[in-house]
Amino acid sequence: MDRLQHSTWQYVAEVLLPAELPMLAAHVLVDGHDSPALRELAGLPRRSDETEIRELYVQALDELGIPLPDEETAGRRLLVSLAVGLANAELSAKEVVDRLSMTVAARTPEETQFLSIAADYSEWMSADELPGWESGLRTAAHSLTVSIDERARARPVPS
């Protein structure tokens, strides 16, 4: 998946800040994509008006024929991204909980389990409870990433 398509779910899930979009646009131009709005966005300073940045980003996507995903799809992509980050030890369990910035709808048992355990976190957990919760969240993250890999392998390859 290319950088621009990947950014769409991050934008909808609000984990990609407007200030990051001009630099993203510059990288996308270097990647070989081009449109008038993309060029204009790439030329904006990071501190530009957020509304203008957002409008140019959406316009660039439209010019390039890249649709924005709905909130449910973006939320599920966020969930998977967090599970992969935790399973690969790129994120801590606490960082996962902190980054669940939007309401996420779970569709699979693995997504439901991961969300359920993440929702059990409380800053008032005792030092005895925290390791068990973290272990449970890591296990659920691993199960979710494995289920995604299995579904990907089960899809027929287009000829």
Short mmCIF file of C-alpha atoms in Angstrom, two decimals:
data_model
loop_
_atom_site.label_atom_id
_atom_site.label_comp_id
_atom_site.label_asym_id
_atom_site.label_seq_id
_atom_site.Cartn_x
_atom_site.Cartn_y
_atom_site.Cartn_z
CA MET A 1 0.00 0.00 0.00
CA ASP A 2 1.43 3.36 -0.84
CA ARG A 3 1.97 6.18 1.61
CA LEU A 4 -1.00 8.29 0.49
CA GLN A 5 -3.56 5.47 0.67
CA HIS A 6 -2.16 4.47 4.06
CA SER A 7 -2.60 8.04 5.29
CA THR A 8 -6.35 8.06 4.60
CA TRP A 9 -7.36 5.83 7.50
CA GLN A 10 -4.91 7.65 9.78
CA TYR A 11 -6.52 10.95 8.77
CA VAL A 12 -10.05 9.70 9.44
CA ALA A 13 -8.96 8.08 12.73
CA GLU A 14 -7.40 11.43 13.68
CA VAL A 15 -3.94 10.01 14.34
CA LEU A 16 -2.44 11.98 11.45
CA LEU A 17 -2.28 15.62 12.45
CA PRO A 18 -3.01 18.36 9.89
CA ALA A 19 0.46 19.82 10.51
CA GLU A 20 1.95 16.57 9.17
CA LEU A 21 0.03 16.68 5.87
CA PRO A 22 2.26 19.17 3.96
CA MET A 23 5.33 16.96 4.53
CA LEU A 24 3.31 13.87 3.63
CA ALA A 25 2.31 15.62 0.38
CA ALA A 26 5.96 16.37 -0.37
CA HIS A 27 6.87 12.71 0.13
CA VAL A 28 3.94 11.60 -2.03
CA LEU A 29 5.16 13.89 -4.83
CA VAL A 30 8.60 12.28 -4.56
CA ASP A 31 6.85 8.86 -4.71
CA GLY A 32 5.55 9.84 -8.17
CA HIS A 33 1.99 11.01 -7.50
CA ASP A 34 1.00 14.45 -8.71
CA SER A 35 -2.00 16.75 -8.69
CA PRO A 36 -2.49 20.52 -8.37
CA ALA A 37 -3.83 20.30 -4.80
CA LEU A 38 -1.04 17.91 -3.79
CA ARG A 39 1.59 20.38 -5.04
CA GLU A 40 -0.11 23.26 -3.23
CA LEU A 41 -0.38 21.22 -0.02
CA ALA A 42 3.31 20.24 -0.23
CA GLY A 43 4.22 23.93 -0.44
CA LEU A 44 2.40 24.94 2.72
CA PRO A 45 4.29 25.53 5.97
CA ARG A 46 3.41 23.20 8.87
CA ARG A 47 1.83 26.09 10.76
CA SER A 48 -0.68 26.91 8.03
CA ASP A 49 -4.38 27.13 8.73
CA GLU A 50 -5.64 23.64 9.61
CA THR A 51 -8.84 24.11 7.63
CA GLU A 52 -6.88 24.98 4.49
CA ILE A 53 -4.57 22.00 5.02
CA ARG A 54 -7.49 19.61 5.47
CA GLU A 55 -9.31 20.96 2.42
CA LEU A 56 -6.24 20.61 0.22
CA TYR A 57 -5.58 17.07 1.49
CA VAL A 58 -9.14 15.95 0.70
CA GLN A 59 -9.01 17.75 -2.66
CA ALA A 60 -5.70 16.04 -3.52
CA LEU A 61 -7.18 12.65 -2.66
CA ASP A 62 -10.17 13.42 -4.88
CA GLU A 63 -7.93 14.53 -7.76
CA LEU A 64 -5.96 11.29 -7.44
CA GLY A 65 -9.08 9.11 -7.19
CA ILE A 66 -8.34 7.93 -3.64
CA PRO A 67 -11.44 7.69 -1.44
CA LEU A 68 -11.45 8.39 2.28
CA PRO A 69 -12.56 5.35 4.28
CA ASP A 70 -15.57 5.51 6.56
CA GLU A 71 -15.01 5.85 10.32
CA GLU A 72 -15.61 2.16 11.00
CA THR A 73 -12.99 1.08 8.46
CA ALA A 74 -10.51 3.68 9.75
CA GLY A 75 -11.12 2.58 13.33
CA ARG A 76 -10.56 -1.07 12.49
CA ARG A 77 -7.33 -0.19 10.64
CA LEU A 78 -6.21 1.77 13.72
CA LEU A 79 -6.99 -1.22 15.91
CA VAL A 80 -4.94 -3.55 13.73
CA SER A 81 -2.09 -1.06 13.56
CA LEU A 82 -1.98 -0.83 17.36
CA ALA A 83 -2.13 -4.62 17.74
CA VAL A 84 0.76 -5.04 15.30
CA GLY A 85 2.76 -2.35 17.11
CA LEU A 86 2.22 -4.08 20.44
CA ALA A 87 2.91 -7.57 19.07
CA ASN A 88 6.16 -6.30 17.51
CA ALA A 89 7.16 -4.52 20.75
CA GLU A 90 7.07 -1.15 18.96
CA LEU A 91 4.40 0.11 21.40
CA SER A 92 3.78 -0.48 25.08
CA ALA A 93 0.38 -1.64 26.33
CA LYS A 94 -0.19 1.82 27.84
CA GLU A 95 0.65 3.51 24.51
CA VAL A 96 -1.94 1.30 22.81
CA VAL A 97 -4.63 2.42 25.24
CA ASP A 98 -3.57 6.06 24.89
CA ARG A 99 -3.77 5.86 21.08
CA LEU A 100 -7.25 4.37 20.93
CA SER A 101 -8.48 7.86 20.17
CA MET A 102 -11.79 7.02 18.58
CA THR A 103 -14.68 4.66 19.05
CA VAL A 104 -13.80 1.46 17.26
CA ALA A 105 -16.31 -1.12 16.12
CA ALA A 106 -15.04 -4.66 16.41
CA ARG A 107 -16.24 -7.17 13.84
CA THR A 108 -14.20 -10.26 14.59
CA PRO A 109 -13.79 -12.19 17.84
CA GLU A 110 -10.09 -11.24 17.87
CA GLU A 111 -10.87 -7.54 17.51
CA THR A 112 -13.50 -7.81 20.24
CA GLN A 113 -11.09 -9.54 22.61
CA PHE A 114 -8.33 -6.98 21.99
CA LEU A 115 -10.70 -4.05 22.55
CA SER A 116 -12.25 -5.64 25.60
CA ILE A 117 -8.90 -6.12 27.31
CA ALA A 118 -7.72 -2.63 26.31
CA ALA A 119 -10.91 -1.19 27.82
CA ASP A 120 -10.15 -2.92 31.13
CA TYR A 121 -7.16 -0.62 31.69
CA SER A 122 -7.42 1.81 34.56
CA GLU A 123 -4.79 4.17 35.88
CA TRP A 124 -5.79 2.89 39.30
CA MET A 125 -4.71 -0.68 38.57
CA SER A 126 -2.48 -2.02 41.29
CA ALA A 127 1.10 -3.01 40.61
CA ASP A 128 -0.04 -6.63 40.98
CA GLU A 129 -2.81 -6.29 38.35
CA LEU A 130 -0.83 -4.43 35.68
CA PRO A 131 1.44 -7.28 34.50
CA GLY A 132 -1.54 -9.61 34.01
CA TRP A 133 -3.44 -6.98 32.05
CA GLU A 134 -0.39 -6.22 29.86
CA SER A 135 0.15 -9.93 29.21
CA GLY A 136 -3.50 -10.39 28.28
CA LEU A 137 -3.37 -7.42 25.90
CA ARG A 138 -0.19 -8.75 24.25
CA THR A 139 -1.79 -12.17 23.82
CA ALA A 140 -4.90 -10.60 22.29
CA ALA A 141 -2.71 -8.46 19.99
CA HIS A 142 -0.86 -11.56 18.83
CA SER A 143 -4.15 -13.41 18.18
CA LEU A 144 -5.45 -10.45 16.18
CA THR A 145 -2.32 -10.18 14.04
CA VAL A 146 -2.31 -13.94 13.40
CA SER A 147 -5.98 -13.87 12.38
CA ILE A 148 -5.27 -11.06 9.91
CA ASP A 149 -2.35 -12.99 8.41
CA GLU A 150 -4.53 -16.09 8.09
CA ARG A 151 -7.33 -14.14 6.39
CA ALA A 152 -4.82 -12.57 4.01
CA ARG A 153 -3.43 -16.00 3.06
CA ALA A 154 -6.94 -17.39 2.59
CA ARG A 155 -7.86 -14.75 -0.01
CA PRO A 156 -7.46 -15.97 -3.56
CA VAL A 157 -4.77 -14.18 -5.51
CA PRO A 158 -6.26 -12.34 -8.51
CA SER A 159 -4.94 -13.57 -11.84
#
